[in-house]
Coordinates of C-alpha atoms in Angstrom, one line a residue:
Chain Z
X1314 CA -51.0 -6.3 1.7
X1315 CA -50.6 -9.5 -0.5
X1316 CA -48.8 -7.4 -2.8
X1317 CA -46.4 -5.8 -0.4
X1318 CA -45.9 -9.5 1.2
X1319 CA -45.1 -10.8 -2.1
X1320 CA -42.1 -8.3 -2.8
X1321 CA -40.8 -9.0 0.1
X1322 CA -40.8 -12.4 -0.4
X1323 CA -39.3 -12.0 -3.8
X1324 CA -36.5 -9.7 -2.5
X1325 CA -35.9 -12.1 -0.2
X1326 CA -35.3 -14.8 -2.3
X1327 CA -33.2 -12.7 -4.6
X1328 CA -31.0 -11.6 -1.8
X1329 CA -31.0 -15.4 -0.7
X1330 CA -29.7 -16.7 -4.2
X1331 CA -27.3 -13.7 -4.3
X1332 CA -26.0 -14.5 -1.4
X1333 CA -26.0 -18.1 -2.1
X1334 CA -23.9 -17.3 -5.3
X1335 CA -21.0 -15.0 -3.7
X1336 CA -20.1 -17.3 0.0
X1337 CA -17.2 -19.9 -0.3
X1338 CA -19.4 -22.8 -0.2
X1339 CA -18.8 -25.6 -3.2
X1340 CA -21.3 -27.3 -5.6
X1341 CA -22.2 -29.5 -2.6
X1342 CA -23.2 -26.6 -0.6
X1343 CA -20.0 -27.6 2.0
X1344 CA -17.8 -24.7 3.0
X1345 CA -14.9 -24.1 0.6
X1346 CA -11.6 -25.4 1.9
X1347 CA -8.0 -24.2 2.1
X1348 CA -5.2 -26.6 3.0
X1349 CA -2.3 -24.8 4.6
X1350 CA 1.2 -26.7 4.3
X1351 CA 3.9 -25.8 6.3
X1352 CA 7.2 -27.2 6.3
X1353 CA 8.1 -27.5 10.1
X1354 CA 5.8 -26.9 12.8
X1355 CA 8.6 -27.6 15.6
X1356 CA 9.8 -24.0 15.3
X1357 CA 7.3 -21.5 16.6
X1358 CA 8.2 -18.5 13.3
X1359 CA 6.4 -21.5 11.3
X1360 CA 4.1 -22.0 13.8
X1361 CA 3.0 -18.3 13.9
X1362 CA 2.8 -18.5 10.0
X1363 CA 0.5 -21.9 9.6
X1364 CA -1.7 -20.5 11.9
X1365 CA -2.1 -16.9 10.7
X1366 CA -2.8 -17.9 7.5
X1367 CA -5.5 -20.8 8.5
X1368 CA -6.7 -17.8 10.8
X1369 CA -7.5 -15.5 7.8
X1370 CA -8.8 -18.4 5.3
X1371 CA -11.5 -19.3 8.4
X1372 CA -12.1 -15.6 8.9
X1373 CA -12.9 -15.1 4.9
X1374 CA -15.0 -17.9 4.8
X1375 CA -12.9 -21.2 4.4
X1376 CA -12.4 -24.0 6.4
X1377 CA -8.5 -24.5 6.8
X1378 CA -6.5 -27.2 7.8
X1379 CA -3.1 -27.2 8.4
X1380 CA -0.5 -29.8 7.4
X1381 CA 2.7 -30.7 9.1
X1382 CA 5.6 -31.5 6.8
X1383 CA 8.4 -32.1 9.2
X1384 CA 10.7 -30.8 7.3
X1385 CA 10.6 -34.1 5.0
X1386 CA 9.6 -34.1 1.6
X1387 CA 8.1 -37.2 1.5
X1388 CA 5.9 -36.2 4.2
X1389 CA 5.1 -33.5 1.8
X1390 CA 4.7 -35.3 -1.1
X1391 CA 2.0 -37.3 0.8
X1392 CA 0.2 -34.1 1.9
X1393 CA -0.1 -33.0 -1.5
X1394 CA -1.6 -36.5 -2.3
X1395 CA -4.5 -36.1 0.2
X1396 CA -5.2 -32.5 -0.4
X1397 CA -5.6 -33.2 -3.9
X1398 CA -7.9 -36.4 -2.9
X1399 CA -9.7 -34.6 -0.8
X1400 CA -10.3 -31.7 -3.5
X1401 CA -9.2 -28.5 -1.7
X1402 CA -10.2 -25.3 -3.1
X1403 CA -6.0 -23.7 -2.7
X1404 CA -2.9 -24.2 -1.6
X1405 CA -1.3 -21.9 1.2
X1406 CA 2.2 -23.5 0.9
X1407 CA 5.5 -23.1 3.1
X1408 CA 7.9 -25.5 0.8
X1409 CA 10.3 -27.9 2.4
X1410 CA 12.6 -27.4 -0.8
X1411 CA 13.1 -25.3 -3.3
X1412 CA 14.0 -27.8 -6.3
X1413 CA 12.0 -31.0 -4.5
X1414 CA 8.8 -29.3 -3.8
X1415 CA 7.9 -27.8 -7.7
X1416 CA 6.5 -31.4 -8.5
X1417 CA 4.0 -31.2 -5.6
X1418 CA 2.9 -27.8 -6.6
X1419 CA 2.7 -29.1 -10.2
X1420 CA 0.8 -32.0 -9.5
X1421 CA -2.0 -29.7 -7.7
X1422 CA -2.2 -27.3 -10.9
X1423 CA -3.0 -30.2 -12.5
X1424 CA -5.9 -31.3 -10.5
X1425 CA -7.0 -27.7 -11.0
X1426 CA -5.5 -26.3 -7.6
X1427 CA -4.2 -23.0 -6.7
X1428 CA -1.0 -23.1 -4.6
X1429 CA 0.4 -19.9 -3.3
X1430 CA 4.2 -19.7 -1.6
X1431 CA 4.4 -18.6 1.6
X1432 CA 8.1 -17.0 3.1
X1433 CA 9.8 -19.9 1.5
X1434 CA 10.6 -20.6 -2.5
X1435 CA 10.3 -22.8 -5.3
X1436 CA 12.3 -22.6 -8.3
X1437 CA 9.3 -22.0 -10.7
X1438 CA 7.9 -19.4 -12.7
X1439 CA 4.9 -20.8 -13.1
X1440 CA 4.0 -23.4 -10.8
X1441 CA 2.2 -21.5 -8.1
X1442 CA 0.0 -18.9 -8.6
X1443 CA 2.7 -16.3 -6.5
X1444 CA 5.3 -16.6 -4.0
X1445 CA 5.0 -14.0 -1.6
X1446 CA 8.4 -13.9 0.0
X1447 CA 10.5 -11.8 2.8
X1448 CA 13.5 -9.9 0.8
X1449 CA 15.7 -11.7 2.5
X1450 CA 18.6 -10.5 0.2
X1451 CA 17.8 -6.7 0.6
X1452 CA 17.7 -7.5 4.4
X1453 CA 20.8 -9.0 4.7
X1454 CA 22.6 -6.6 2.6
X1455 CA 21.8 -4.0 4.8
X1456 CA 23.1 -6.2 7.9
X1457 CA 26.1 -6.9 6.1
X1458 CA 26.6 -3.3 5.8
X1459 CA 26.2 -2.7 9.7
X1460 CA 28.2 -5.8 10.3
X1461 CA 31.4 -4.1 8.0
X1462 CA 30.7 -0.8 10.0
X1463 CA 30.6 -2.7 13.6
X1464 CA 33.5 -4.4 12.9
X1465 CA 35.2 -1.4 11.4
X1466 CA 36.0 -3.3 8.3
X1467 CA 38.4 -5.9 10.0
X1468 CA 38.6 -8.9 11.6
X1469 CA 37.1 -12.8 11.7
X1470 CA 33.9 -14.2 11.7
X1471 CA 31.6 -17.6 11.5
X1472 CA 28.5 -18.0 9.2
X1473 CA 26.7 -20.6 10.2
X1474 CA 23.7 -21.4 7.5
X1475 CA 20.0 -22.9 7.6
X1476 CA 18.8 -26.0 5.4
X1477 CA 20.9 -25.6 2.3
X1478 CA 18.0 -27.0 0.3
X1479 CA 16.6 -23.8 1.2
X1480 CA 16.5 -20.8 -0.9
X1481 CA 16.2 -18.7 1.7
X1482 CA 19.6 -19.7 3.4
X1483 CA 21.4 -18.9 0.2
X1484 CA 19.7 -15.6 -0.7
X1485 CA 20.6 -14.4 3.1
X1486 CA 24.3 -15.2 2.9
X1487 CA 24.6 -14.0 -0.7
X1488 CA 22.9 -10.4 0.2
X1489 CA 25.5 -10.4 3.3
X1490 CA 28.3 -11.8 1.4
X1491 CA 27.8 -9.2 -1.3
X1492 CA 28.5 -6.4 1.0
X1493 CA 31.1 -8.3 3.4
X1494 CA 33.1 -9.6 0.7
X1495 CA 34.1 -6.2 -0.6
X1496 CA 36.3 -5.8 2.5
X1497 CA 38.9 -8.3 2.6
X1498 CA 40.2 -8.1 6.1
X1499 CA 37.4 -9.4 6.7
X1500 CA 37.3 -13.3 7.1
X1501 CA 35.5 -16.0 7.4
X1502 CA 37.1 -18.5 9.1
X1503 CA 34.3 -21.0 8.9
X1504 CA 31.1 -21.7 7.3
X1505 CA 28.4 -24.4 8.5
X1506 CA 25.1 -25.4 8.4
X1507 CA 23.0 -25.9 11.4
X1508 CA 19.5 -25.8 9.8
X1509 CA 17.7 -23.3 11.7
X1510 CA 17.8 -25.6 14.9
X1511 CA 19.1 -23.5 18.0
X1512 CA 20.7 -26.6 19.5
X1513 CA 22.8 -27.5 16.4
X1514 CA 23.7 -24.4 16.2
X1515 CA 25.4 -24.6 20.1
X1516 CA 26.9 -27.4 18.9
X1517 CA 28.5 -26.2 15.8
X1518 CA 29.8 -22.7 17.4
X1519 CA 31.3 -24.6 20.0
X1520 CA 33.0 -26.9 17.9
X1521 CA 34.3 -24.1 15.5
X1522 CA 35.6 -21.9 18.2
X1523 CA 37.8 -24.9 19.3
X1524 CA 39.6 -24.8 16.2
X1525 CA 39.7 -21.4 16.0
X1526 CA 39.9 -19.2 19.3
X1527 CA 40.3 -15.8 17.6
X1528 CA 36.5 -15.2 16.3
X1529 CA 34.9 -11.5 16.5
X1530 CA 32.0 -11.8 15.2
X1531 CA 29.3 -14.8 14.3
X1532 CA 26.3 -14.0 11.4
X1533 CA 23.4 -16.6 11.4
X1534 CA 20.6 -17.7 9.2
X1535 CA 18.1 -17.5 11.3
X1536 CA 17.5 -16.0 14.8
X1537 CA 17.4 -19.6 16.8
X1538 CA 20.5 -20.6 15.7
X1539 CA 21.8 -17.1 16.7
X1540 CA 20.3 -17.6 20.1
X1541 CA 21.9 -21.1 19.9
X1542 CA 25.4 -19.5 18.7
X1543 CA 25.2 -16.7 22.1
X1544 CA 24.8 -19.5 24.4
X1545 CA 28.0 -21.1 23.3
X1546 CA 29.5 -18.2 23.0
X1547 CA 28.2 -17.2 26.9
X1548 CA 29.7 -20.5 28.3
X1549 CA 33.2 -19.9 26.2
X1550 CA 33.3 -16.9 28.6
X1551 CA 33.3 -14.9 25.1
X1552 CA 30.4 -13.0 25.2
X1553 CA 32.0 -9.7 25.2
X1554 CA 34.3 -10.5 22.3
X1555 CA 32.3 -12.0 19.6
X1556 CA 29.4 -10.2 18.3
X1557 CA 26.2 -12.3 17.5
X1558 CA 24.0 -11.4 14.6
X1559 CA 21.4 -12.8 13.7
X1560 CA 17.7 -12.5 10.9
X1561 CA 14.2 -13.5 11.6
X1562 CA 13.0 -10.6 14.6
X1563 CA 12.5 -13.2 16.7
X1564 CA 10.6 -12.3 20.2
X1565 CA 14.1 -13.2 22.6
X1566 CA 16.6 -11.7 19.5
X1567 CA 14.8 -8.6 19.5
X1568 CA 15.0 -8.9 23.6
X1569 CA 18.5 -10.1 23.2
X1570 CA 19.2 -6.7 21.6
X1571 CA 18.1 -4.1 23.9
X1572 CA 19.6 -6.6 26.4
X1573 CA 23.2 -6.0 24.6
X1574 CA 23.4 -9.5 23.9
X1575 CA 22.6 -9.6 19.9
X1576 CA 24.3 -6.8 17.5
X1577 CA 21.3 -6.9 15.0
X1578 CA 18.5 -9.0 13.4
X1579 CA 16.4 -8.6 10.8
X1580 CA 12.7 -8.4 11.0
X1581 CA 10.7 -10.9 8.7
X1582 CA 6.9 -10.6 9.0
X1583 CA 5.2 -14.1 8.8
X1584 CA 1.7 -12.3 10.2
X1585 CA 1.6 -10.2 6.8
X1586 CA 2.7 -12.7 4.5
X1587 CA 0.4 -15.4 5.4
X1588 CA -2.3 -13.5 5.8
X1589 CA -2.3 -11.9 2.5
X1590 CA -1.4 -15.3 0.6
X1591 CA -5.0 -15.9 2.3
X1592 CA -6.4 -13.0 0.6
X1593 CA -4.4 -13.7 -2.6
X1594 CA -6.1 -17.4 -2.9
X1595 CA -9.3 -16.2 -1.9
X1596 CA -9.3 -13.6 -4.9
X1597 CA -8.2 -16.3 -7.3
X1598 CA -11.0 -18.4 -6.3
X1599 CA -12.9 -15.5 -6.8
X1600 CA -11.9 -15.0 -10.6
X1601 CA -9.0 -13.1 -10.6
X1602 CA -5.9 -14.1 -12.6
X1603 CA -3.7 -11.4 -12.5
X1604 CA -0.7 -12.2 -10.3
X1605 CA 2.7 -11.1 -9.8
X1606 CA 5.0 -14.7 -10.1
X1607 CA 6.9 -13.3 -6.9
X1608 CA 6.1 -10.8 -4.4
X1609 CA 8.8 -9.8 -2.5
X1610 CA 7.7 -8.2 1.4
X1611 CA 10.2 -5.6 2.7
X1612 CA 11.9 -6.7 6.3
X1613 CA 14.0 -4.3 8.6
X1614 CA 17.0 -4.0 9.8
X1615 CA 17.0 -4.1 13.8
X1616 CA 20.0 -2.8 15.7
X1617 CA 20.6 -0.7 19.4
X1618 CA 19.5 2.7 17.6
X1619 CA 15.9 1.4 16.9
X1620 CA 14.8 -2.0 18.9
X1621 CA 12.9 -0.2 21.5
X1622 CA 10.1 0.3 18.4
X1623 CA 10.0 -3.4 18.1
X1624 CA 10.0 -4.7 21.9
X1625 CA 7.1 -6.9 22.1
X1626 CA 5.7 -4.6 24.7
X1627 CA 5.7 -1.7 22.0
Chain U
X237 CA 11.0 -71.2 -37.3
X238 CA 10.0 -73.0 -34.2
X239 CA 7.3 -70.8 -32.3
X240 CA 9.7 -70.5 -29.2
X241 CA 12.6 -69.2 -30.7
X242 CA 9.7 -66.6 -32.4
X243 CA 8.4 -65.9 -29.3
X244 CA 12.5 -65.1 -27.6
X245 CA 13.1 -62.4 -30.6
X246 CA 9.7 -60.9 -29.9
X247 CA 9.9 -60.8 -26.5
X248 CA 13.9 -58.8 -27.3
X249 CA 12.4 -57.1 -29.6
X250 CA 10.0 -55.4 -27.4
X251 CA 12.1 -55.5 -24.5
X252 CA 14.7 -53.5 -27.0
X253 CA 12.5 -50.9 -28.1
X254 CA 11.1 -50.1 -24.1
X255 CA 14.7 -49.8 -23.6
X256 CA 15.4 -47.5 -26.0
X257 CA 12.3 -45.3 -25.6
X258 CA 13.4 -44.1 -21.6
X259 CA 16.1 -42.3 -20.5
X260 CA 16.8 -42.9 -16.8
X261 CA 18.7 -40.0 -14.7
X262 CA 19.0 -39.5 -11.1
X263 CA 15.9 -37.0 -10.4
X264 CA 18.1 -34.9 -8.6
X265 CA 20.2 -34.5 -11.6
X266 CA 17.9 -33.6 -13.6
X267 CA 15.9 -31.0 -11.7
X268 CA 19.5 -29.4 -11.3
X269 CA 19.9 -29.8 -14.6
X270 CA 16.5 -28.0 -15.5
X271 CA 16.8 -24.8 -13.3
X272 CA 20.3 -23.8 -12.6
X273 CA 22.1 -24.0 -15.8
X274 CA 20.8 -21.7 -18.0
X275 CA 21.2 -17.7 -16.1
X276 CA 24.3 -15.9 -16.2
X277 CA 23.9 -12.7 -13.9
X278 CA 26.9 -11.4 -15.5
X279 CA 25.6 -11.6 -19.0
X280 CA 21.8 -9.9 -18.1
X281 CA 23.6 -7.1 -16.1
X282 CA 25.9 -6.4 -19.4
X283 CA 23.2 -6.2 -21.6
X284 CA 21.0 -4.2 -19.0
X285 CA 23.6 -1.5 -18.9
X286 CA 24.2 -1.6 -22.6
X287 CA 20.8 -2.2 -24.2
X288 CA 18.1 -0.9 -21.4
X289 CA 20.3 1.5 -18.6
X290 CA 20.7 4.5 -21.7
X291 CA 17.1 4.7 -21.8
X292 CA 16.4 4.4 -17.8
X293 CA 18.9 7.4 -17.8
X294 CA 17.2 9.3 -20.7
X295 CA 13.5 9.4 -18.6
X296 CA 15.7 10.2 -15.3
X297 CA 14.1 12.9 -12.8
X298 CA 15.9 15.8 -12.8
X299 CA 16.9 16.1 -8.9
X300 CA 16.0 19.3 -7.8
X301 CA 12.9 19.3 -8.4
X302 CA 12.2 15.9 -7.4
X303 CA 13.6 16.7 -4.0
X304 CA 11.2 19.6 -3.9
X305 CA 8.4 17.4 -5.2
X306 CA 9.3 14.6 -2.4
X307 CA 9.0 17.5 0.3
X308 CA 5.8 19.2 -0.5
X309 CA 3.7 16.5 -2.7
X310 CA 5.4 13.0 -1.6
X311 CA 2.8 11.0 -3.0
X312 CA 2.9 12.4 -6.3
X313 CA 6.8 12.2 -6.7
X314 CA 6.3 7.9 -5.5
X315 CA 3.4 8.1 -8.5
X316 CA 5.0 9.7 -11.1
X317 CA 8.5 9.1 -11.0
X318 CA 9.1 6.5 -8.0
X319 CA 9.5 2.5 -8.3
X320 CA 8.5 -0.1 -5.6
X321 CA 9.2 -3.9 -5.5
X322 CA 6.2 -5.8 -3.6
X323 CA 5.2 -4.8 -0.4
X324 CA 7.1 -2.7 0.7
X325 CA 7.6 1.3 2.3
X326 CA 11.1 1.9 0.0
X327 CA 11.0 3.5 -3.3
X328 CA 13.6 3.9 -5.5
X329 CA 14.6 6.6 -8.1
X330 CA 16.2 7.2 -10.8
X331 CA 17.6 10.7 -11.6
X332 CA 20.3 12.9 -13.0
X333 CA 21.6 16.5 -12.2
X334 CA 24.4 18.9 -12.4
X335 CA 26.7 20.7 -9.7
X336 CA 30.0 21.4 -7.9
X337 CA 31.8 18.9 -6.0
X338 CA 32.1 20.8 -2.4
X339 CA 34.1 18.0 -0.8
X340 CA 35.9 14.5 -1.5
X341 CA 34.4 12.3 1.5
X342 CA 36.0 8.9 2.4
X343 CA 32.7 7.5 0.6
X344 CA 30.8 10.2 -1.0
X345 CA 31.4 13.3 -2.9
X346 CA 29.6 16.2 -1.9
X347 CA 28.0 18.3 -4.6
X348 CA 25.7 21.3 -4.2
X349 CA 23.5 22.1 -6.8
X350 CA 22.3 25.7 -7.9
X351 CA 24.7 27.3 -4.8
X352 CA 22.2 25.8 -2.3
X353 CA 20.8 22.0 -2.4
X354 CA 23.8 19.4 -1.4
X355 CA 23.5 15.8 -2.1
X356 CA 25.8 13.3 -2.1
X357 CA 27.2 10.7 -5.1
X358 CA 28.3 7.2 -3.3
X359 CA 32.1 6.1 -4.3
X360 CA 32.0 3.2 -1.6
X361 CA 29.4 1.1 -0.6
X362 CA 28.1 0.5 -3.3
X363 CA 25.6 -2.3 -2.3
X364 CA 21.5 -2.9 -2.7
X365 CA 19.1 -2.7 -5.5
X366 CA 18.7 1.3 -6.2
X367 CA 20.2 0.6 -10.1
X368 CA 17.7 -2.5 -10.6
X369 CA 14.6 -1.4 -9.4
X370 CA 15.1 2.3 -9.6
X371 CA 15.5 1.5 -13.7
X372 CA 12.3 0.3 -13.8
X373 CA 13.6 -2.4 -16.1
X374 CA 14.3 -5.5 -14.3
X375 CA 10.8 -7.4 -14.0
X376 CA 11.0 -10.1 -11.3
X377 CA 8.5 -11.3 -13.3
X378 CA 11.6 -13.2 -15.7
X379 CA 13.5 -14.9 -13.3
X380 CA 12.9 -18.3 -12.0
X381 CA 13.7 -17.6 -8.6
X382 CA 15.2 -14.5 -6.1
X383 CA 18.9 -16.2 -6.2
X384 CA 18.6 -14.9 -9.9
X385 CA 16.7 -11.7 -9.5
X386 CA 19.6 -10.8 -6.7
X387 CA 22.4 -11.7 -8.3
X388 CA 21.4 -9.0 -11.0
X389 CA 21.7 -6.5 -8.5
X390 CA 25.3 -7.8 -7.5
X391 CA 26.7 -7.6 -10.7
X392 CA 25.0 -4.0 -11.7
X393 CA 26.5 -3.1 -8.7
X394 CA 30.2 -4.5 -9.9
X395 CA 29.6 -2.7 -13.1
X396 CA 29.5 0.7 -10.8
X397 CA 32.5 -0.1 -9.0
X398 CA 34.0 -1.0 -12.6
X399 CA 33.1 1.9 -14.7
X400 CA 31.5 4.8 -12.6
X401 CA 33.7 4.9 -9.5
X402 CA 36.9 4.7 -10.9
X403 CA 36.8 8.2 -12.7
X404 CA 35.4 9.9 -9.5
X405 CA 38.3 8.3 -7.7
X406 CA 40.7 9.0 -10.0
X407 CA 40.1 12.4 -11.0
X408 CA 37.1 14.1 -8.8
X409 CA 37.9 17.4 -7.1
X410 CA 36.4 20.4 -5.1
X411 CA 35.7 22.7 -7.5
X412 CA 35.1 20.6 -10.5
X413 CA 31.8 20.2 -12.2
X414 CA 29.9 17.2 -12.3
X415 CA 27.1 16.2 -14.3
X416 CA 25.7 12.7 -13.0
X417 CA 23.1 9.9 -13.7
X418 CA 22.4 7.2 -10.7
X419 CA 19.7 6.1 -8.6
X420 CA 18.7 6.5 -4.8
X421 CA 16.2 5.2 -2.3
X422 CA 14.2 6.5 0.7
X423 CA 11.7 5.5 3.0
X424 CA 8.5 6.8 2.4
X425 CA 7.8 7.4 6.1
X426 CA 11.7 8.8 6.3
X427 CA 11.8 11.3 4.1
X428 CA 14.6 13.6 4.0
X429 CA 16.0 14.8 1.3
X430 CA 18.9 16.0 2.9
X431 CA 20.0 12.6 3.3
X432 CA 20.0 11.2 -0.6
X433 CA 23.0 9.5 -1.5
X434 CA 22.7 8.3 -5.2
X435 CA 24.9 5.5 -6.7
X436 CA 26.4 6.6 -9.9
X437 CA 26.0 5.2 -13.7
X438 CA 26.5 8.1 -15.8
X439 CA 29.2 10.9 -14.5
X440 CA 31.0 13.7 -16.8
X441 CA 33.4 15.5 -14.9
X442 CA 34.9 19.0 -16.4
X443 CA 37.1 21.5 -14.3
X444 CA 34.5 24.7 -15.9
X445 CA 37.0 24.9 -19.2
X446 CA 36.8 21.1 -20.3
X447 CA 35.0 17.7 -19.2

């Protein structure tokens, strides 16, 4: 009976150190932590994408906090400061810039911490473990090529850009301009930033459709600032002439599609990519080194012929 | 010499050779300076269709019966001879074949294959990454960021419209023969073969006597 009592004690304790040996906890015995860094938490994609990814690192084991960078690198900068204080175990990073935010990265590989891109670049091969990253370019070269076949290959139209700091912005007007440009009667008459913000956005298309009243078609950066772009286009009295198009597959573009308002969108998903940059960090942790630099994640083209698959309700 | 005027020409001394030793630039400048200088697009896409597309088009698939593969044994045809970037449901391919141009389209030509299979070869819109990735020799890996990595696929793409399309334009028939190199895509949970449409790199055109 001893004997049998014994085992199991041993077995238990083996099972205990075992155990002890494989959860996220650090030499301390505290819970391993992940800091997750977003760039803007006043626009609910980035919202959806801070707190997905916190979500996963809590339900693999981590603590996570999430850090507000306000779109201001400084602000960054002095997140980057404190996480590295504070000795995080990784880095789930949406950057603010793409040239402004490799010396934050850097200074966390230093102090021996893993930092793993999130939707948005930085120009480094080697900074961040991997940048997992919507193919923005492959998405808007297929919504370039629906916008030329829309617009039967003539006619004028606004781009109105995000953050030009961003990568992002410039990779989705160079995958639309490379199809659009091929056509030349088809022109832009203007081209503006509004930085993703819906009510800059207003402002600009109203402003650019006062100097030029003959528009057909307006492409945006992001889906708020083609929302933004409709409602000025609504109160012009226009919204039967200019055709709106948009890219994020945003809950009221997608809407604004079935509803006839939007032409197309693309469909980014910020669930996926932050939730496997989770994963990603939480297998580097666990030993593993091999990594792709970039990881690009597939997004879709949404027009009339297939939205009712994406409706929120489906 | 008096012990001030020693101390002055130390003090300039030092303060000369701090001044020498740092070279101050706007940080902007020079992280500018760093990353965006050094890629031509243009230049990587000559070399990749001089030095690495001869041998993407020597290991090709041969069409038909990759199209049969993709029908019956899907998985098998993405394993052996398909190429995926990231996470994602499109793979690309890169194949070559022989047939008889059916019909000039406003974009495509239409060629059946052994009297029954018809695909189609793109002369217009040529656009997206089927040459890059479907080569299997662009690594993302190499490139600092996607701005790069993209503008590849741009300026393979120009290459097309420069030295592919211009001799199907120019000179392609019904009737004729054509023996082509290029590179598709398809969905994997779309797949219909029916619907291929392969961007050209490689095309010989012959009327039966002469190419």
């Amino acid at each position: 009976m001893k004997k049998i009592f014994l085992i199991k004690l041993m077995l238990g304790l083996l099972i205990f150190f075992i155990a002890g040996s494989c959860n996220n906890k650090s030499k301390n015995g505290d819970l391993k932590k992940m800091a997750v860094v977003i760039s803007t938490l006043n626009n609910p994609w980035f919202v959806v994408l801070g707190e997905s990814a916190a979500e996963r690192a809590q339900e693999l084991g981590y603590v996570a906090h999430i850090f507000d960078s306000q779109n201001n690198s400084a602000k960054e900068a002095e997140h980057f400061d404190n996480i590295i204080a504070m000795g995080y175990d990784a880095i789930l990073f949406n950057p603010t810039d793409a040239d402004g935010s490799v010396l934050n990265v850097k200074r966390a590989k230093e102090a021996g911490i893993p930092t793993f891109c999130m939707d948005r670049e930085i120009n480094s091969r080697d900074a961040a473990v991997t940048q997992l990253l919507s193919d923005n370019f492959t998405g808007c070269v297929k919504l370039g090529q629906y916008f030329v076949r829309q617009m039967n290959k003539k006619g004028n139209y606004v781009e109105i850009l995000g953050l030009v700091g961003d990568n992002n912005t410039w990779n989705r007007s160079s995958g639309f301009h490379s199809v659009v440009d091929e056509f030349p009667d088809l022109v832009m008459v203007a081209q503006q930033s509004a930085d993703f913000d819906r009510n800059k956005a207003m402002d600009v298309m109203e402003t650019i459709m006062q100097a030029n009243p003959d528009i057909d078609a307006v492409f945006c950066g992001n889906d708020a600032m083609a929302m933004g772009a409709y409602q000025a286009v609504l109160a012009a009295g226009k919204a039967d002439e200019v055709k709106v198009f948009g890219f994020d597959g945003a809950r009221d573009a997608v809407e604004g599609i079935a509803d006839g308002k939007i032409e197309a969108t693309v469909m980014q998903f910020p669930v996926l990519m932050s939730r496997t940059s989770a994963e990603l960090a939480d297998q580097y942790i666990n030993g593993n080194r091999d990594f792709s630099s970039k990881t690009p994640v597939e997004v879709i083209l949404i027009t009339p012929e297939n939205v009712k698959e994406y409706l929120p309700e489906n | 010499m008096k012990k001030p005027i020693k101390y002055i020409l130390g003090t300039l001394a030092v303060l000369l050779v701090l001044f020498l030793s740092f070279d101050i630039q706007k940080l902007d400048d020079y992280l500018a300076a760093d990353t965006k200088v050094h890629f031509s697009a243009k230049d990587y896409a000559a070399d990749f269709w001089e030095n690495k597309l001869p041998a993407a088009i020597s290991q090709a698939a041969p069409l038909l019966p990759l199209t049969n593969m993709l029908h019956n044994d899907p998985e098998k045809a993405f394993t052996d001879f398909g190429q995926k970037l990231g996470i994602s449901g499109t793979w690309y391919f890169m194949v070559q074949g022989a047939g008889v141009i059916e019909a000039v389209e406003e974009e495509n030509l239409l060629v059946t294959m052994n009297g029954e299979f018809q695909t189609r070869i793109a002369t217009s819109f040529i656009f997206g990454n089927a040459i890059r990735d479907g080569s299997g020799a662009v690594n993302i890996n190499e490139f600092l960021n996607m701005t790069d990595f993209n503008n590849v696929s741009i300026e393979i793409n120009n290459l097309v419209r420069n030295n592919t399309v211009p001799i199907l334009k120019e000179n392609a028939k019904p009737g004729m023969k054509l023996q082509f190199a290029g590179a598709f895509e398809i969905k994997e949970d779309q797949i219909d073969v029916q619907s291929i449409r392969i961007i050209p790199v490689s095309v010989i055109l012959s009327d039966g006597n002469k190419e």
